[in-house]
Amino acid sequence: MVRVKDSVVATSSRALVLTETGCPPRYYLPSDDVKMDLLRSSTTTSHCPFKGDAVYWSVDTGDGLAEDVVWSYPEPFPQVQQIAGRLAFWAEKPGVTLEVKGQGA
C-alpha cells in the first residue's frame, strides 16, 4: 500500500521489485492498482543509464500537492522491459509511506 499524506494512493499485490546498488528496493506497480485520478503530470524527467528515461507525476491529495513523488519508464531499456508503464513511488520524500505486507519499506 502507498499513502501520500493520509490518502491511500495505491494498493497492489502485483508489484515488481527492482534493486539497485546504493538505493532501496523500488516497487513498480501496475497503473490499474494506482488511483490515477490523484496524479498530476509533471514536467520533470530523468535519465537512468540502466533503465532509460523516466517521467514524473505529483500527487494531489486534496490538502496539497506532493511534487514529483511518482515516476515511470514509458519505454525502458530492453533489460528492464517488464517495468514499462508501471509506476514507482519515492518513499524517501516527505509524506510518502510505502508498506509491504503491513511493514514500512
PDB file of C-alpha atoms in Angstrom:
ATOM      1  CA  MET A   1       0.000   0.000   0.000  1.00  0.00           C
ATOM      2  CA  VAL A   2       1.175   3.510  -0.757  1.00  0.00           C
ATOM      3  CA  ARG A   3      -0.009   6.540   1.184  1.00  0.00           C
ATOM      4  CA  VAL A   4       0.700  10.144   0.398  1.00  0.00           C
ATOM      5  CA  LYS A   5      -0.028  12.211   3.449  1.00  0.00           C
ATOM      6  CA  ASP A   6      -3.141  10.416   4.767  1.00  0.00           C
ATOM      7  CA  SER A   7      -4.542   9.309   1.406  1.00  0.00           C
ATOM      8  CA  VAL A   8      -4.180   5.778   0.071  1.00  0.00           C
ATOM      9  CA  VAL A   9      -2.898   6.263  -3.469  1.00  0.00           C
ATOM     10  CA  ALA A  10      -2.166   2.646  -4.433  1.00  0.00           C
ATOM     11  CA  THR A  11      -2.817  -0.900  -3.284  1.00  0.00           C
ATOM     12  CA  SER A  12      -1.235  -3.792  -5.113  1.00  0.00           C
ATOM     13  CA  SER A  13      -0.234  -7.412  -4.775  1.00  0.00           C
ATOM     14  CA  ARG A  14       1.387  -7.320  -8.225  1.00  0.00           C
ATOM     15  CA  ALA A  15       4.459  -5.148  -7.640  1.00  0.00           C
ATOM     16  CA  LEU A  16       7.700  -5.846  -9.466  1.00  0.00           C
ATOM     17  CA  VAL A  17      10.729  -5.214  -7.256  1.00  0.00           C
ATOM     18  CA  LEU A  18      13.974  -3.840  -8.658  1.00  0.00           C
ATOM     19  CA  THR A  19      17.116  -3.488  -6.588  1.00  0.00           C
ATOM     20  CA  GLU A  20      19.925  -1.133  -7.478  1.00  0.00           C
ATOM     21  CA  THR A  21      23.271  -0.566  -5.821  1.00  0.00           C
ATOM     22  CA  GLY A  22      23.026   2.213  -3.251  1.00  0.00           C
ATOM     23  CA  CYS A  23      19.233   2.528  -3.462  1.00  0.00           C
ATOM     24  CA  PRO A  24      16.403   0.926  -1.520  1.00  0.00           C
ATOM     25  CA  PRO A  25      14.299  -1.645  -3.392  1.00  0.00           C
ATOM     26  CA  ARG A  26      11.884   0.022  -5.812  1.00  0.00           C
ATOM     27  CA  TYR A  27       8.373  -1.339  -6.192  1.00  0.00           C
ATOM     28  CA  TYR A  28       6.861  -0.836  -9.645  1.00  0.00           C
ATOM     29  CA  LEU A  29       3.073  -1.103  -9.587  1.00  0.00           C
ATOM     30  CA  PRO A  30       0.644  -1.628 -12.465  1.00  0.00           C
ATOM     31  CA  SER A  31      -1.246   1.583 -13.230  1.00  0.00           C
ATOM     32  CA  ASP A  32      -4.520  -0.305 -12.626  1.00  0.00           C
ATOM     33  CA  ASP A  33      -3.517  -0.542  -8.945  1.00  0.00           C
ATOM     34  CA  VAL A  34      -2.909   3.219  -8.608  1.00  0.00           C
ATOM     35  CA  LYS A  35      -5.546   5.912  -8.136  1.00  0.00           C
ATOM     36  CA  MET A  36      -4.534   7.696 -11.322  1.00  0.00           C
ATOM     37  CA  ASP A  37      -7.127  10.438 -10.743  1.00  0.00           C
ATOM     38  CA  LEU A  38      -4.908  11.725  -7.893  1.00  0.00           C
ATOM     39  CA  LEU A  39      -1.826  12.029 -10.126  1.00  0.00           C
ATOM     40  CA  ARG A  40      -0.877  15.236 -11.898  1.00  0.00           C
ATOM     41  CA  SER A  41       1.611  15.074 -14.767  1.00  0.00           C
ATOM     42  CA  SER A  42       4.892  16.851 -14.084  1.00  0.00           C
ATOM     43  CA  THR A  43       7.418  18.383 -16.443  1.00  0.00           C
ATOM     44  CA  THR A  44      10.219  16.641 -14.514  1.00  0.00           C
ATOM     45  CA  THR A  45      12.167  13.928 -16.323  1.00  0.00           C
ATOM     46  CA  SER A  46      15.331  11.999 -15.525  1.00  0.00           C
ATOM     47  CA  HIS A  47      17.669   9.533 -17.183  1.00  0.00           C
ATOM     48  CA  CYS A  48      18.996   6.309 -15.701  1.00  0.00           C
ATOM     49  CA  PRO A  49      21.855   4.581 -17.549  1.00  0.00           C
ATOM     50  CA  PHE A  50      20.320   1.202 -16.640  1.00  0.00           C
ATOM     51  CA  LYS A  51      16.603   1.848 -17.196  1.00  0.00           C
ATOM     52  CA  GLY A  52      16.233   4.770 -19.626  1.00  0.00           C
ATOM     53  CA  ASP A  53      14.182   7.975 -19.459  1.00  0.00           C
ATOM     54  CA  ALA A  54      11.639   8.495 -16.687  1.00  0.00           C
ATOM     55  CA  VAL A  55       8.610  10.769 -16.466  1.00  0.00           C
ATOM     56  CA  TYR A  56       7.145  12.011 -13.183  1.00  0.00           C
ATOM     57  CA  TRP A  57       3.846  12.813 -11.520  1.00  0.00           C
ATOM     58  CA  SER A  58       2.843  14.739  -8.445  1.00  0.00           C
ATOM     59  CA  VAL A  59       0.044  13.555  -6.167  1.00  0.00           C
ATOM     60  CA  ASP A  60      -2.883  15.803  -5.265  1.00  0.00           C
ATOM     61  CA  THR A  61      -4.415  14.534  -2.032  1.00  0.00           C
ATOM     62  CA  GLY A  62      -6.783  17.472  -1.684  1.00  0.00           C
ATOM     63  CA  ASP A  63      -4.697  19.016   1.076  1.00  0.00           C
ATOM     64  CA  GLY A  64      -1.689  19.949  -1.008  1.00  0.00           C
ATOM     65  CA  LEU A  65       0.461  18.679  -3.824  1.00  0.00           C
ATOM     66  CA  ALA A  66       3.252  16.166  -3.168  1.00  0.00           C
ATOM     67  CA  GLU A  67       5.540  17.044  -6.056  1.00  0.00           C
ATOM     68  CA  ASP A  68       7.350  14.503  -8.207  1.00  0.00           C
ATOM     69  CA  VAL A  69       6.810  11.512  -5.911  1.00  0.00           C
ATOM     70  CA  VAL A  70       5.800   9.064  -8.671  1.00  0.00           C
ATOM     71  CA  TRP A  71       7.770   8.024 -11.742  1.00  0.00           C
ATOM     72  CA  SER A  72       7.558   5.635 -14.634  1.00  0.00           C
ATOM     73  CA  TYR A  73       9.616   4.452 -17.584  1.00  0.00           C
ATOM     74  CA  PRO A  74       7.280   4.501 -20.612  1.00  0.00           C
ATOM     75  CA  GLU A  75       9.951   2.942 -22.852  1.00  0.00           C
ATOM     76  CA  PRO A  76      12.618   1.351 -20.632  1.00  0.00           C
ATOM     77  CA  PHE A  77      15.728  -0.340 -21.949  1.00  0.00           C
ATOM     78  CA  PRO A  78      15.230  -3.971 -23.065  1.00  0.00           C
ATOM     79  CA  GLN A  79      16.853  -5.487 -19.946  1.00  0.00           C
ATOM     80  CA  VAL A  80      14.111  -3.957 -17.740  1.00  0.00           C
ATOM     81  CA  GLN A  81      11.219  -4.071 -20.203  1.00  0.00           C
ATOM     82  CA  GLN A  82       8.984  -5.579 -17.506  1.00  0.00           C
ATOM     83  CA  ILE A  83       8.664  -2.157 -15.777  1.00  0.00           C
ATOM     84  CA  ALA A  84       7.278  -0.424 -18.881  1.00  0.00           C
ATOM     85  CA  GLY A  85       4.321   1.733 -17.873  1.00  0.00           C
ATOM     86  CA  ARG A  86       4.449   0.679 -14.215  1.00  0.00           C
ATOM     87  CA  LEU A  87       4.640   3.318 -11.502  1.00  0.00           C
ATOM     88  CA  ALA A  88       7.087   3.657  -8.631  1.00  0.00           C
ATOM     89  CA  PHE A  89       6.754   5.873  -5.559  1.00  0.00           C
ATOM     90  CA  TRP A  90       9.561   7.798  -3.921  1.00  0.00           C
ATOM     91  CA  ALA A  91       9.186   6.620  -0.325  1.00  0.00           C
ATOM     92  CA  GLU A  92      12.048   8.884   0.811  1.00  0.00           C
ATOM     93  CA  LYS A  93      10.014  12.004   0.052  1.00  0.00           C
ATOM     94  CA  PRO A  94       8.167  13.675   2.964  1.00  0.00           C
ATOM     95  CA  GLY A  95       4.611  12.430   3.396  1.00  0.00           C
ATOM     96  CA  VAL A  96       5.070   9.267   1.280  1.00  0.00           C
ATOM     97  CA  THR A  97       4.661   5.935   3.088  1.00  0.00           C
ATOM     98  CA  LEU A  98       5.214   2.593   1.412  1.00  0.00           C
ATOM     99  CA  GLU A  99       4.057  -0.570   3.185  1.00  0.00           C
ATOM    100  CA  VAL A 100       4.943  -4.066   2.046  1.00  0.00           C
ATOM    101  CA  LYS A 101       2.949  -6.826   3.708  1.00  0.00           C
ATOM    102  CA  GLY A 102       1.981  -4.428   6.509  1.00  0.00           C
ATOM    103  CA  GLN A 103       5.556  -3.289   7.182  1.00  0.00           C
ATOM    104  CA  GLY A 104       7.183   0.011   6.262  1.00  0.00           C
ATOM    105  CA  ALA A 105       9.512  -0.319   3.283  1.00  0.00           C
TER     106      ALA A 105
END
